[in-house]
C-alpha cells in the first residue's frame, strides 16, 4: 500500500480489500459472488468462479479424503485458504 492508498502489488489483501489489476483497492466479495481469484473473496476461496465459504470447502476436502482414505486432505488443503 502506497502513501496515497494505492496498491503496490496485484492481489495484496488488507482490511477486507484487495488490490485489483487497475491498481486500486476493491472490497472483497461475499459468498456466492462471481470471482476469478481467491483473494477477491472474503473467505479467500474462489471455486468455479464463485466465492464460497471456507468452512464449506473444508467439508468438501474432508469428504474427498474419506473417499480416498487420505486423512490429511483437509488439513493440507485448508491451510492454503482463509
The first five atom37 places (N, CA, C, CB, O) and aatype in JSON, in Angstrom:
{
  "aatype": [20, 20, 20, 20, 20, 20, 20, 20, 20, 20, 20, 20, 20, 20, 20, 20, 20, 20, 20, 20, 20, 20, 20, 20, 20, 20, 20, 20, 20, 20, 20, 20, 20, 20, 20, 20, 20, 20, 20, 20, 20, 20, 20, 20, 20, 20, 20, 20, 20, 20, 20, 20, 20, 20, 20, 20, 20, 20, 20, 20, 20, 20, 20, 20, 20, 20, 20, 20, 20, 20, 20, 20, 20, 20, 20, 20, 20, 20, 20, 20, 20, 20],
  "atom_mask": [
    [1, 1, 1, 1, 1],
    [1, 1, 1, 1, 1],
    [1, 1, 1, 1, 1],
    [1, 1, 1, 1, 1],
    [1, 1, 1, 1, 1],
    [1, 1, 1, 1, 1],
    [1, 1, 1, 1, 1],
    [1, 1, 1, 1, 1],
    [1, 1, 1, 1, 1],
    [1, 1, 1, 1, 1],
    [1, 1, 1, 1, 1],
    [1, 1, 1, 1, 1],
    [1, 1, 1, 1, 1],
    [1, 1, 1, 1, 1],
    [1, 1, 1, 1, 1],
    [1, 1, 1, 1, 1],
    [1, 1, 1, 1, 1],
    [1, 1, 1, 1, 1],
    [1, 1, 1, 1, 1],
    [1, 1, 1, 1, 1],
    [1, 1, 1, 1, 1],
    [1, 1, 1, 1, 1],
    [1, 1, 1, 1, 1],
    [1, 1, 1, 1, 1],
    [1, 1, 1, 1, 1],
    [1, 1, 1, 1, 1],
    [1, 1, 1, 1, 1],
    [1, 1, 1, 1, 1],
    [1, 1, 1, 1, 1],
    [1, 1, 1, 1, 1],
    [1, 1, 1, 1, 1],
    [1, 1, 1, 1, 1],
    [1, 1, 1, 1, 1],
    [1, 1, 1, 1, 1],
    [1, 1, 1, 1, 1],
    [1, 1, 1, 1, 1],
    [1, 1, 1, 1, 1],
    [1, 1, 1, 1, 1],
    [1, 1, 1, 1, 1],
    [1, 1, 1, 1, 1],
    [1, 1, 1, 1, 1],
    [1, 1, 1, 1, 1],
    [1, 1, 1, 1, 1],
    [1, 1, 1, 1, 1],
    [1, 1, 1, 1, 1],
    [1, 1, 1, 1, 1],
    [1, 1, 1, 1, 1],
    [1, 1, 1, 1, 1],
    [1, 1, 1, 1, 1],
    [1, 1, 1, 1, 1],
    [1, 1, 1, 1, 1],
    [1, 1, 1, 1, 1],
    [1, 1, 1, 1, 1],
    [1, 1, 1, 1, 1],
    [1, 1, 1, 1, 1],
    [1, 1, 1, 1, 1],
    [1, 1, 1, 1, 1],
    [1, 1, 1, 1, 1],
    [1, 1, 1, 1, 1],
    [1, 1, 1, 1, 1],
    [1, 1, 1, 1, 1],
    [1, 1, 1, 1, 1],
    [1, 1, 1, 1, 1],
    [1, 1, 1, 1, 1],
    [1, 1, 1, 1, 1],
    [1, 1, 1, 1, 1],
    [1, 1, 1, 1, 1],
    [1, 1, 1, 1, 1],
    [1, 1, 1, 1, 1],
    [1, 1, 1, 1, 1],
    [1, 1, 1, 1, 1],
    [1, 1, 1, 1, 1],
    [1, 1, 1, 1, 1],
    [1, 1, 1, 1, 1],
    [1, 1, 1, 1, 1],
    [1, 1, 1, 1, 1],
    [1, 1, 1, 1, 1],
    [1, 1, 1, 1, 1],
    [1, 1, 1, 1, 1],
    [1, 1, 1, 1, 1],
    [1, 1, 1, 1, 1],
    [1, 1, 1, 1, 1]
  ],
  "atom_positions": [
    [[0.86, -1.18, 0.0], [0.0, 0.0, 0.0], [0.89, 1.23, 0.0], [-0.97, 0.01, 1.23], [1.78, 1.38, 0.84]],
    [[0.64, 2.11, -0.96], [1.43, 3.33, -1.01], [0.85, 4.37, -0.06], [1.48, 3.89, -2.45], [-0.22, 4.16, 0.51]],
    [[1.54, 5.48, 0.09], [1.07, 6.52, 0.99], [-0.21, 7.18, 0.48], [2.16, 7.57, 1.18], [-0.94, 7.81, 1.25]],
    [[-0.5, 7.05, -0.82], [-1.72, 7.61, -1.39], [-2.89, 6.64, -1.33], [-1.48, 8.02, -2.82], [-3.98, 6.96, -1.82]],
    [[-2.7, 5.46, -0.75], [-3.76, 4.47, -0.65], [-3.89, 3.61, -1.89], [-5.06, 5.14, -0.38], [-4.86, 2.86, -2.03]],
    [[-2.95, 3.7, -2.79], [-2.95, 2.89, -4.0], [-2.23, 1.57, -3.74], [-2.3, 3.65, -5.17], [-1.36, 1.48, -2.88]],
    [[-2.61, 0.56, -4.49], [-1.96, -0.75, -4.37], [-0.55, -0.7, -4.94], [-2.79, -1.83, -5.09], [-0.26, 0.05, -5.87]],
    [[0.31, -1.51, -4.38], [1.64, -1.67, -4.94], [1.74, -2.99, -5.69], [2.69, -1.61, -3.83], [2.45, -3.06, -6.7]],
    [[1.06, -4.02, -5.24], [1.12, -5.34, -5.88], [-0.28, -5.9, -6.08], [1.96, -6.3, -5.04], [-1.1, -5.87, -5.17]],
    [[-0.55, -6.42, -7.27], [-1.81, -7.07, -7.6], [-2.06, -8.25, -6.66], [-1.8, -7.53, -9.06], [-1.18, -9.08, -6.44]],
    [[-3.29, -8.32, -6.1], [-3.67, -9.44, -5.27], [-3.42, -9.27, -3.79], [-2.97, -10.63, -5.72], [-3.86, -10.1, -2.99]],
    [[-2.73, -8.22, -3.39], [-2.49, -7.98, -1.96], [-3.82, -7.71, -1.27], [-1.5, -6.8, -1.74], [-4.66, -6.99, -1.81]],
    [[-4.01, -8.28, -0.07], [-5.24, -8.07, 0.7], [-4.92, -7.27, 1.95], [-5.9, -9.42, 1.08], [-3.89, -7.47, 2.59]],
    [[-5.84, -6.36, 2.29], [-5.67, -5.58, 3.52], [-7.02, -5.06, 3.97], [-4.68, -4.41, 3.3], [-7.74, -4.43, 3.19]],
    [[-7.37, -5.31, 5.22], [-8.58, -4.77, 5.84], [-9.85, -5.01, 5.03], [-8.42, -3.29, 6.06], [-10.66, -4.1, 4.87]],
    [[-10.02, -6.23, 4.52], [-11.23, -6.56, 3.78], [-11.25, -6.06, 2.35], [-12.41, -6.03, 4.49], [-12.31, -6.04, 1.71]],
    [[-10.1, -5.65, 1.84], [-9.97, -5.16, 0.46], [-8.85, -5.93, -0.24], [-9.69, -3.63, 0.42], [-8.03, -6.58, 0.41]],
    [[-8.83, -5.85, -1.57], [-7.75, -6.46, -2.34], [-7.31, -5.51, -3.45], [-8.19, -7.83, -2.93], [-8.08, -4.65, -3.88]],
    [[-6.09, -5.66, -3.9], [-5.56, -4.83, -4.99], [-6.01, -5.42, -6.32], [-4.0, -4.74, -4.92], [-5.75, -6.58, -6.62]],
    [[-6.68, -4.59, -7.12], [-7.16, -5.03, -8.43], [-6.09, -4.79, -9.5], [-8.46, -4.29, -8.79], [-5.07, -4.16, -9.24]],
    [[-6.35, -5.3, -10.7], [-5.43, -5.07, -11.82], [-5.29, -3.59, -12.14], [-5.9, -5.82, -13.06], [-4.25, -3.16, -12.65]],
    [[-6.33, -2.8, -11.85], [-6.3, -1.37, -12.12], [-5.42, -0.61, -11.11], [-7.71, -0.8, -12.1], [-5.17, 0.58, -11.29]],
    [[-4.96, -1.3, -10.06], [-4.11, -0.68, -9.07], [-4.86, -0.02, -7.93], [-3.25, 0.32, -9.72], [-4.28, 0.71, -7.13]],
    [[-6.16, -0.28, -7.85], [-6.99, 0.28, -6.78], [-7.45, -0.81, -5.83], [-8.21, 1.02, -7.36], [-7.57, -1.98, -6.22]],
    [[-7.71, -0.43, -4.58], [-8.29, -1.38, -3.63], [-9.78, -1.52, -3.9], [-8.04, -0.93, -2.18], [-10.49, -0.53, -4.08]],
    [[-10.25, -2.77, -3.94], [-11.67, -3.08, -4.06], [-12.09, -3.9, -2.85], [-11.98, -3.84, -5.39], [-11.27, -4.63, -2.29]],
    [[-13.34, -3.79, -2.46], [-13.85, -4.56, -1.33], [-13.94, -6.04, -1.71], [-15.24, -4.03, -0.89], [-14.42, -6.39, -2.79]],
    [[-13.46, -6.9, -0.8], [-13.56, -8.34, -1.05], [-15.03, -8.74, -1.13], [-12.84, -9.14, 0.05], [-15.89, -8.15, -0.49]],
    [[-15.29, -9.75, -1.94], [-16.65, -10.19, -2.24], [-17.16, -11.18, -1.22], [-16.7, -10.8, -3.62], [-16.39, -11.88, -0.56]],
    [[-18.48, -11.23, -1.09], [-19.12, -12.15, -0.15], [-19.38, -13.49, -0.84], [-20.44, -11.55, 0.39], [-19.19, -13.62, -2.05]],
    [[-19.81, -14.48, -0.06], [-20.1, -15.81, -0.58], [-21.11, -15.72, -1.72], [-20.64, -16.73, 0.52], [-22.02, -14.89, -1.69]],
    [[-20.93, -16.56, -2.72], [-21.77, -16.68, -3.91], [-21.5, -15.61, -4.97], [-23.21, -16.64, -3.52], [-22.11, -15.66, -6.04]],
    [[-20.62, -14.65, -4.71], [-20.29, -13.63, -5.7], [-19.37, -14.22, -6.77], [-19.62, -12.4, -5.02], [-18.65, -15.18, -6.51]],
    [[-19.41, -13.64, -7.96], [-18.52, -14.08, -9.03], [-17.09, -13.66, -8.73], [-18.98, -13.51, -10.38], [-16.86, -12.57, -8.2]],
    [[-16.13, -14.51, -9.06], [-14.72, -14.22, -8.8], [-13.85, -14.93, -9.83], [-14.32, -14.65, -7.37], [-14.3, -15.83, -10.53]],
    [[-12.6, -14.49, -9.89], [-11.6, -15.15, -10.73], [-10.4, -15.63, -9.92], [-11.14, -14.2, -11.83], [-9.68, -16.53, -10.33]],
    [[-10.21, -15.01, -8.75], [-9.05, -15.32, -7.9], [-9.49, -15.45, -6.45], [-7.96, -14.23, -8.04], [-10.45, -14.8, -6.03]],
    [[-8.79, -16.27, -5.69], [-9.12, -16.47, -4.27], [-9.11, -15.17, -3.49], [-8.14, -17.44, -3.64], [-9.99, -14.94, -2.65]],
    [[-8.13, -14.3, -3.75], [-8.01, -13.07, -2.95], [-9.17, -12.1, -3.14], [-6.72, -12.37, -3.31], [-9.33, -11.18, -2.34]],
    [[-9.99, -12.29, -4.17], [-11.15, -11.43, -4.38], [-12.25, -11.71, -3.35], [-11.71, -11.62, -5.78], [-13.11, -10.86, -3.1]],
    [[-12.23, -12.88, -2.75], [-13.29, -13.32, -1.84], [-12.89, -13.1, -0.38], [-13.61, -14.81, -2.07], [-11.73, -13.29, 0.0]],
    [[-13.85, -12.69, 0.43], [-13.61, -12.51, 1.85], [-13.18, -13.81, 2.5], [-14.86, -11.98, 2.52], [-12.4, -13.8, 3.46]],
    [[-13.67, -14.94, 1.99], [-13.3, -16.25, 2.52], [-11.94, -16.71, 1.98], [-14.36, -17.29, 2.16], [-11.37, -17.68, 2.49]],
    [[-11.42, -16.02, 0.96], [-10.19, -16.38, 0.26], [-10.33, -17.71, -0.47], [-9.03, -16.44, 1.23], [-9.33, -18.41, -0.7]],
    [[-11.58, -18.07, -0.85], [-11.83, -19.31, -1.59], [-12.72, -19.0, -2.78], [-12.47, -20.39, -0.67], [-13.89, -18.67, -2.61]],
    [[-12.17, -19.12, -3.99], [-12.92, -18.96, -5.24], [-12.89, -20.3, -5.95], [-12.31, -17.81, -6.14], [-11.83, -20.78, -6.35]],
    [[-14.06, -20.92, -6.11], [-14.17, -22.23, -6.76], [-15.16, -22.11, -7.91], [-14.62, -23.33, -5.75], [-16.29, -21.66, -7.71]],
    [[-14.74, -22.49, -9.1], [-15.59, -22.42, -10.29], [-16.17, -21.02, -10.47], [-16.72, -23.46, -10.21], [-17.36, -20.85, -10.75]],
    [[-15.32, -20.02, -10.3], [-15.69, -18.6, -10.46], [-16.76, -18.13, -9.5], [-16.16, -18.37, -11.86], [-17.55, -17.25, -9.84]],
    [[-16.8, -18.71, -8.3], [-17.76, -18.29, -7.28], [-17.09, -18.32, -5.91], [-19.02, -19.2, -7.3], [-16.42, -19.29, -5.55]],
    [[-17.3, -17.22, -5.15], [-16.78, -17.18, -3.77], [-17.57, -18.17, -2.92], [-16.87, -15.73, -3.18], [-18.81, -18.17, -2.95]],
    [[-16.87, -18.99, -2.18], [-17.53, -19.96, -1.3], [-16.99, -19.82, 0.11], [-17.34, -21.4, -1.82], [-15.87, -19.34, 0.32]],
    [[-17.77, -20.24, 1.05], [-17.39, -20.21, 2.47], [-16.22, -21.17, 2.68], [-18.59, -20.59, 3.38], [-16.25, -22.3, 2.19]],
    [[-15.21, -20.73, 3.4], [-14.03, -21.56, 3.65], [-14.41, -22.86, 4.36], [-13.0, -20.79, 4.48], [-13.85, -23.91, 4.07]],
    [[-15.38, -22.78, 5.3], [-15.81, -23.99, 6.02], [-16.43, -25.01, 5.1], [-16.8, -23.62, 7.1], [-16.25, -26.22, 5.3]],
    [[-17.16, -24.55, 4.08], [-17.76, -25.46, 3.11], [-16.68, -26.18, 2.32], [-18.69, -24.69, 2.16], [-16.79, -27.37, 2.06]],
    [[-15.64, -25.44, 1.94], [-14.53, -26.04, 1.21], [-13.82, -27.09, 2.06], [-13.55, -24.97, 0.75], [-13.43, -28.14, 1.55]],
    [[-13.65, -26.8, 3.34], [-13.0, -27.76, 4.24], [-13.85, -29.03, 4.36], [-12.77, -27.13, 5.63], [-13.31, -30.14, 4.38]],
    [[-15.18, -28.88, 4.45], [-16.06, -30.05, 4.49], [-15.9, -30.89, 3.24], [-17.54, -29.62, 4.65], [-15.87, -32.12, 3.3]],
    [[-15.79, -30.22, 2.09], [-15.58, -30.95, 0.83], [-14.27, -31.73, 0.87], [-15.57, -29.97, -0.36], [-14.22, -32.89, 0.46]],
    [[-13.2, -31.09, 1.37], [-11.92, -31.79, 1.46], [-11.99, -32.99, 2.4], [-10.83, -30.83, 1.92], [-11.4, -34.04, 2.14]],
    [[-12.73, -32.83, 3.51], [-12.91, -33.95, 4.43], [-13.63, -35.1, 3.74], [-13.69, -33.51, 5.68], [-13.25, -36.26, 3.88]],
    [[-14.69, -34.76, 2.99], [-15.46, -35.78, 2.26], [-14.57, -36.47, 1.23], [-16.69, -35.14, 1.57], [-14.59, -37.7, 1.11]],
    [[-13.8, -35.68, 0.48], [-12.91, -36.23, -0.52], [-11.85, -37.13, 0.12], [-12.24, -35.11, -1.31], [-11.54, -38.2, -0.4]],
    [[-11.31, -36.7, 1.25], [-10.33, -37.5, 1.96], [-10.9, -38.82, 2.44], [-9.77, -36.73, 3.13], [-10.22, -39.84, 2.41]],
    [[-12.17, -38.8, 2.89], [-12.83, -40.03, 3.34], [-13.0, -41.0, 2.17], [-14.19, -39.71, 3.97], [-12.85, -42.21, 2.34]],
    [[-13.3, -40.46, 0.99], [-13.46, -41.32, -0.19], [-12.15, -41.97, -0.61], [-14.02, -40.51, -1.34], [-12.12, -43.13, -1.02]],
    [[-11.07, -41.21, -0.49], [-9.78, -41.7, -0.96], [-8.95, -42.33, 0.15], [-9.01, -40.58, -1.58], [-7.91, -42.93, -0.11]],
    [[-9.41, -42.2, 1.39], [-8.66, -42.73, 2.52], [-7.51, -41.84, 2.95], [-8.14, -44.09, 2.17], [-6.68, -42.24, 3.76]],
    [[-7.47, -40.62, 2.42], [-6.4, -39.66, 2.76], [-6.88, -38.74, 3.87], [-5.97, -38.84, 1.51], [-7.58, -37.77, 3.61]],
    [[-6.51, -39.04, 5.1], [-6.97, -38.25, 6.24], [-6.28, -36.88, 6.31], [-6.72, -39.01, 7.53], [-6.72, -36.01, 7.05]],
    [[-5.22, -36.69, 5.55], [-4.51, -35.4, 5.57], [-5.07, -34.41, 4.55], [-3.03, -35.61, 5.33], [-4.6, -33.28, 4.5]],
    [[-6.04, -34.81, 3.73], [-6.54, -33.94, 2.65], [-7.08, -32.63, 3.18], [-7.62, -34.66, 1.87], [-6.78, -31.57, 2.63]],
    [[-7.88, -32.68, 4.23], [-8.49, -31.44, 4.75], [-7.45, -30.52, 5.36], [-9.56, -31.77, 5.78], [-7.48, -29.31, 5.13]],
    [[-6.55, -31.08, 6.15], [-5.58, -30.2, 6.81], [-4.58, -29.61, 5.83], [-4.85, -30.96, 7.9], [-4.18, -28.46, 5.98]],
    [[-4.17, -30.38, 4.84], [-3.19, -29.82, 3.89], [-3.84, -28.85, 2.95], [-2.51, -30.94, 3.09], [-3.23, -27.84, 2.61]],
    [[-5.07, -29.11, 2.49], [-5.74, -28.2, 1.57], [-6.26, -26.96, 2.24], [-6.86, -28.9, 0.9], [-6.15, -25.87, 1.68]],
    [[-6.83, -27.09, 3.42], [-7.42, -25.93, 4.1], [-6.38, -24.95, 4.56], [-8.25, -26.39, 5.28], [-6.69, -23.78, 4.79]],
    [[-5.14, -25.4, 4.71], [-4.09, -24.49, 5.16], [-3.82, -23.39, 4.14], [-2.8, -25.26, 5.45], [-3.24, -22.36, 4.48]],
    [[-4.22, -23.61, 2.89], [-3.97, -22.63, 1.84], [-5.05, -21.57, 1.77], [-3.85, -23.32, 0.53], [-4.93, -20.65, 0.96]],
    [[-6.08, -21.65, 2.58], [-7.22, -20.75, 2.47], [-7.52, -20.06, 3.77], [-8.43, -21.49, 2.0], [-7.24, -20.57, 4.86]],
    [[-8.13, -18.85, 3.62], [-8.75, -18.15, 4.71], [-7.89, -17.56, 5.72], [-9.6, -18.98, 5.34], [-8.38, -16.96, 6.67]]
  ]
}
